[in-house]
XYZ file of C-alpha atoms in Angstrom:
349
model
C 130.078 81.177 114.890
C 132.235 84.009 116.302
C 135.257 83.093 118.394
C 136.045 86.632 119.487
C 133.818 89.067 121.304
C 131.997 91.398 118.905
C 130.457 94.839 119.392
C 126.800 94.134 118.589
C 124.133 91.528 117.987
C 121.262 92.869 115.844
C 117.943 91.001 115.839
C 115.757 91.685 112.781
C 116.523 92.598 109.193
C 113.729 94.892 108.115
C 114.455 98.565 107.473
C 115.169 99.243 111.171
C 117.700 96.392 111.330
C 119.422 97.374 108.072
C 119.622 101.021 109.179
C 121.324 100.216 112.480
C 123.685 97.790 110.663
C 124.665 100.666 108.383
C 125.503 102.929 111.345
C 127.690 100.141 112.763
C 129.358 99.382 109.437
C 130.229 103.046 108.813
C 131.764 103.249 112.277
C 133.778 100.007 111.911
C 131.846 98.145 114.607
C 131.659 94.357 114.419
C 128.206 92.810 114.440
C 126.138 89.744 113.636
C 122.497 89.787 112.545
C 119.963 87.173 113.633
C 116.851 87.043 111.459
C 114.256 84.506 110.358
C 112.790 86.538 107.461
C 109.434 87.971 108.455
C 109.745 91.722 108.107
C 106.966 94.066 106.987
C 109.618 95.969 104.996
C 109.819 93.305 102.285
C 106.065 93.701 101.655
C 106.064 97.531 101.843
C 105.067 99.599 98.826
C 108.328 101.514 99.120
C 107.028 105.070 98.656
C 109.012 107.441 100.873
C 106.663 110.324 101.416
C 106.969 113.076 104.069
C 103.234 113.926 103.978
C 100.047 112.473 105.406
C 97.928 112.859 102.273
C 94.607 112.177 103.948
C 94.822 115.355 106.002
C 97.505 117.328 104.131
C 99.844 117.355 107.119
C 103.596 116.883 107.144
C 104.737 113.711 108.911
C 106.092 114.495 112.385
C 109.700 115.785 112.106
C 109.517 115.185 108.341
C 112.187 117.717 107.316
C 114.899 116.147 109.465
C 113.905 112.607 108.512
C 113.829 113.358 104.788
C 117.097 115.299 104.672
C 118.879 112.372 106.321
C 117.066 109.544 104.478
C 117.750 110.424 100.855
C 121.590 110.532 101.042
C 121.500 107.528 103.394
C 119.733 105.407 100.763
C 121.978 106.709 97.967
C 125.030 105.589 99.994
C 123.383 102.244 100.644
C 122.737 101.900 96.922
C 126.462 102.436 96.247
C 127.398 99.930 98.963
C 125.231 97.081 97.611
C 125.986 98.078 93.960
C 122.316 98.006 93.066
C 119.863 100.707 92.059
C 117.186 100.768 94.760
C 116.239 104.484 94.817
C 113.799 105.565 92.108
C 112.907 109.221 91.826
C 109.280 108.615 90.867
C 106.559 111.173 90.366
C 103.778 110.864 92.973
C 100.329 112.180 91.984
C 97.345 112.541 94.294
C 94.008 111.968 92.566
C 91.619 114.715 93.650
C 88.244 113.356 94.727
C 86.341 116.649 94.276
C 86.723 120.398 93.689
C 86.857 120.801 97.447
C 89.731 118.307 97.650
C 91.572 120.310 94.987
C 90.976 123.582 96.878
C 92.196 122.066 100.147
C 95.397 120.996 98.371
C 96.013 124.499 97.012
C 95.476 126.020 100.463
C 97.807 123.421 102.030
C 100.521 123.983 99.403
C 100.696 127.613 100.568
C 101.538 126.662 104.153
C 105.161 127.119 105.132
C 105.566 123.572 106.474
C 104.105 122.049 103.285
C 105.283 124.236 100.410
C 108.395 122.116 99.850
C 106.287 118.947 99.608
C 103.144 119.956 97.713
C 103.311 121.587 94.291
C 100.742 124.360 93.886
C 100.386 123.603 90.148
C 97.456 121.338 89.322
C 98.491 118.517 86.963
C 96.009 117.782 84.162
C 94.992 114.181 83.651
C 95.933 113.175 80.104
C 95.709 109.409 80.667
C 92.248 108.080 79.758
C 92.929 104.888 81.739
C 92.970 106.865 85.018
C 89.714 108.141 86.503
C 90.695 111.613 87.675
C 88.082 114.162 86.495
C 89.351 116.689 89.076
C 92.987 116.131 88.002
C 96.038 115.641 90.237
C 98.200 117.306 92.839
C 101.910 116.565 92.546
C 104.119 115.757 95.496
C 107.638 117.108 95.590
C 110.436 115.537 97.685
C 109.377 111.916 97.416
C 111.101 108.833 96.117
C 110.463 105.125 95.796
C 112.580 102.356 97.302
C 112.802 98.835 95.963
C 112.543 97.254 99.422
C 112.522 93.633 98.225
C 115.751 94.125 96.299
C 117.325 96.038 99.182
C 116.641 93.223 101.657
C 117.734 90.577 99.159
C 121.062 92.287 98.409
C 121.747 93.229 102.014
C 121.047 89.646 103.122
C 123.458 88.422 100.431
C 126.156 90.811 101.701
C 125.711 89.593 105.297
C 125.908 85.967 104.179
C 129.098 86.694 102.223
C 130.681 88.375 105.232
C 129.526 85.517 107.484
C 127.629 87.895 109.753
C 124.107 86.474 109.427
C 122.491 83.778 111.534
C 119.281 82.734 109.745
C 117.075 81.478 112.558
C 114.302 82.545 114.870
C 115.754 84.212 117.969
C 115.635 81.938 121.025
C 115.172 84.224 124.055
C 116.046 81.407 126.460
C 119.590 81.413 125.048
C 120.217 85.097 125.831
C 122.354 85.959 128.885
C 123.219 89.494 129.914
C 125.068 91.359 132.635
C 126.442 94.885 133.056
C 129.422 94.218 130.787
C 128.104 92.105 127.910
C 125.427 89.942 126.338
C 125.811 86.317 125.252
C 123.644 84.471 122.750
C 124.563 80.805 122.344
C 128.304 81.053 121.577
C 128.248 84.719 120.516
C 129.540 87.276 123.027
C 128.861 90.958 122.329
C 128.919 94.312 124.098
C 125.294 95.087 123.256
C 122.203 93.700 121.562
C 119.687 95.708 119.511
C 116.196 94.320 118.886
C 114.843 95.795 115.624
C 112.078 93.261 115.155
C 108.913 95.099 114.237
C 105.826 93.221 115.436
C 107.910 90.180 116.491
C 108.786 92.274 119.558
C 105.339 91.308 120.888
C 106.841 87.873 121.647
C 110.011 89.362 123.167
C 110.061 88.944 126.992
C 112.491 91.896 127.310
C 110.184 94.275 125.417
C 107.601 96.144 127.543
C 104.000 94.965 127.259
C 101.174 97.069 125.817
C 103.176 99.834 124.127
C 103.259 98.277 120.649
C 100.415 96.944 118.485
C 100.414 95.156 115.175
C 98.261 96.576 112.389
C 97.624 94.338 109.427
C 98.127 95.774 105.947
C 97.332 93.952 102.712
C 98.572 94.649 99.188
C 97.571 93.194 95.861
C 99.709 93.177 92.730
C 97.869 93.535 89.430
C 98.766 93.363 85.760
C 97.137 96.158 83.734
C 98.533 96.219 80.189
C 96.554 99.304 79.122
C 97.201 101.457 82.202
C 100.562 102.762 80.936
C 101.353 104.810 84.013
C 104.877 105.528 85.321
C 103.801 107.725 88.232
C 102.778 106.550 91.681
C 99.073 107.368 92.077
C 97.350 108.055 95.387
C 93.575 107.766 95.567
C 92.057 105.882 98.476
C 95.148 103.648 98.164
C 98.471 103.846 96.390
C 98.979 102.389 92.906
C 102.719 101.810 92.585
C 104.299 100.917 89.210
C 106.564 97.849 89.407
C 107.589 97.640 85.728
C 106.348 95.146 83.076
C 102.737 96.429 83.403
C 102.646 95.318 87.043
C 101.330 97.614 89.801
C 101.210 97.178 93.550
C 97.996 98.458 95.184
C 97.520 99.156 98.893
C 97.781 99.008 101.686
C 94.685 98.337 103.756
C 94.703 99.154 107.464
C 93.008 96.486 109.549
C 92.839 97.395 113.247
C 91.117 94.194 114.313
C 93.082 91.374 112.686
C 96.348 89.951 113.978
C 96.648 87.117 111.470
C 99.272 86.952 108.733
C 96.681 85.371 106.434
C 95.555 87.128 103.250
C 91.819 87.852 103.335
C 88.979 88.052 100.859
C 87.869 91.233 102.660
C 91.255 92.888 102.029
C 91.252 91.855 98.381
C 87.679 93.084 97.792
C 88.422 96.417 99.460
C 91.468 97.002 97.242
C 89.795 95.808 94.032
C 86.737 97.977 94.736
C 88.868 101.085 95.317
C 91.012 100.323 92.268
C 87.958 100.196 89.981
C 87.191 103.772 91.020
C 90.739 104.865 90.167
C 91.349 103.189 86.815
C 89.040 102.340 83.905
C 90.996 99.570 82.164
C 90.843 95.805 82.749
C 93.375 94.245 85.118
C 94.140 90.849 86.557
C 95.294 90.135 90.070
C 98.599 88.283 90.236
C 99.474 88.379 93.936
C 98.253 89.298 97.411
C 100.512 89.938 100.401
C 100.236 90.771 104.085
C 102.543 92.869 106.242
C 102.145 93.597 109.950
C 103.013 97.199 110.849
C 104.437 97.895 114.302
C 102.414 100.865 115.576
C 102.488 102.827 118.804
C 99.508 104.539 120.426
C 100.981 108.051 120.215
C 102.457 107.324 116.749
C 106.053 107.996 117.861
C 108.815 105.403 117.455
C 110.316 103.435 120.355
C 114.064 103.885 120.748
C 116.559 103.234 123.537
C 116.871 100.903 126.514
C 115.351 100.270 129.920
C 117.355 100.855 133.088
C 117.030 97.232 134.259
C 118.539 95.864 130.996
C 121.372 98.225 130.232
C 122.949 96.416 127.259
C 119.627 95.598 125.587
C 118.357 98.235 123.131
C 115.281 98.668 120.937
C 114.484 100.322 117.616
C 110.796 99.803 116.870
C 107.335 101.287 116.323
C 108.169 102.887 112.980
C 104.622 102.401 111.653
C 103.629 103.469 108.144
C 106.551 105.872 107.664
C 109.327 103.460 108.603
C 111.304 103.931 105.387
C 111.365 107.681 105.976
C 112.245 107.507 109.680
C 114.569 104.510 110.082
C 117.825 106.097 108.844
C 117.803 109.068 111.235
C 116.380 107.049 114.144
C 119.217 104.543 113.740
C 121.696 107.419 113.975
C 119.947 108.691 117.130
C 120.250 105.221 118.629
C 123.894 104.796 117.595
C 124.856 108.188 119.086
C 123.028 107.248 122.276
C 124.703 103.832 122.599
C 128.215 104.880 121.623
C 128.528 108.574 122.492
C 125.977 108.958 125.321
C 124.051 111.558 123.288
C 120.574 111.863 124.868
C 117.692 110.583 122.779
C 114.941 113.066 121.849
C 112.302 112.640 124.574
C 109.472 111.976 122.037
C 111.102 108.734 120.864
C 112.743 107.549 124.102
C 111.242 104.243 125.279
C 111.355 105.524 128.869
C 108.590 108.057 128.111
C 106.107 105.277 128.868
C 107.500 104.744 132.379
C 108.207 108.226 133.721
């Protein structure tokens, strides 16, 4: 596949894998990606949002993540010659007067004023059930994740730097100088696998968990809404009267199988958010890689010095992946220390 030694092997092509590939590409590093197509990114709703809307809190480190992510995705858009960044309005449906008051109070806080507009948006769409109106989020955008993965995969195929297969751990050899996978010799390997890391013998046990999330896609001809709506779940316009609704958060299930329970939960919530008929056209499952203390897992372990990880991005992966990939690149190439909150070694010290 590669006759000469390359700089990196990347395992996984979700948003973590693509982000680290981009750091390597910009720095003229040679790499090959190994991926068997099972990332949660391709199922993701694609809303990049620096706030936790349930509690009106900013996401941890949100300012730094957001400032880096937006230009990163715009550059990526230029590279793949495809529009993937949509600057979409995001509206939170207020559940009560109290909910509305809490929003106004939160929008006054220094750490939230750049994300939450203090102006209440009136509901002028009879198809949406929002008697207490909306709060508008500032500094959000939507990513077409399916298109991004499709185009990026195409680019890797064209440049002959993609091996489309499940990673075979038995074929990996490593020493202090290099790693070898089958006939590929590289300086380093980065595992950016999401929940597949649970099967990875090099990845530490019990620090990552998979959380099942289900989405449905509906067709609602009379809804006529171009904004992303957030009630109990997100309603995300997809064009052509299609909307993606989700995602559920199932702590108990580890199966990739769509469930009646997930569908009923989403349909029930949707009926409280919109008042027009709709038909369900699809249901999907994604497994989110989550960490107990909600912080990502970045870096390497002292006993495997050329084996690195970028994982545990959870529900805000699209927001965090670009900057985390830069942290990892600077650590691997320039010996810049990783922030202690994300360093994988925090679990072992």
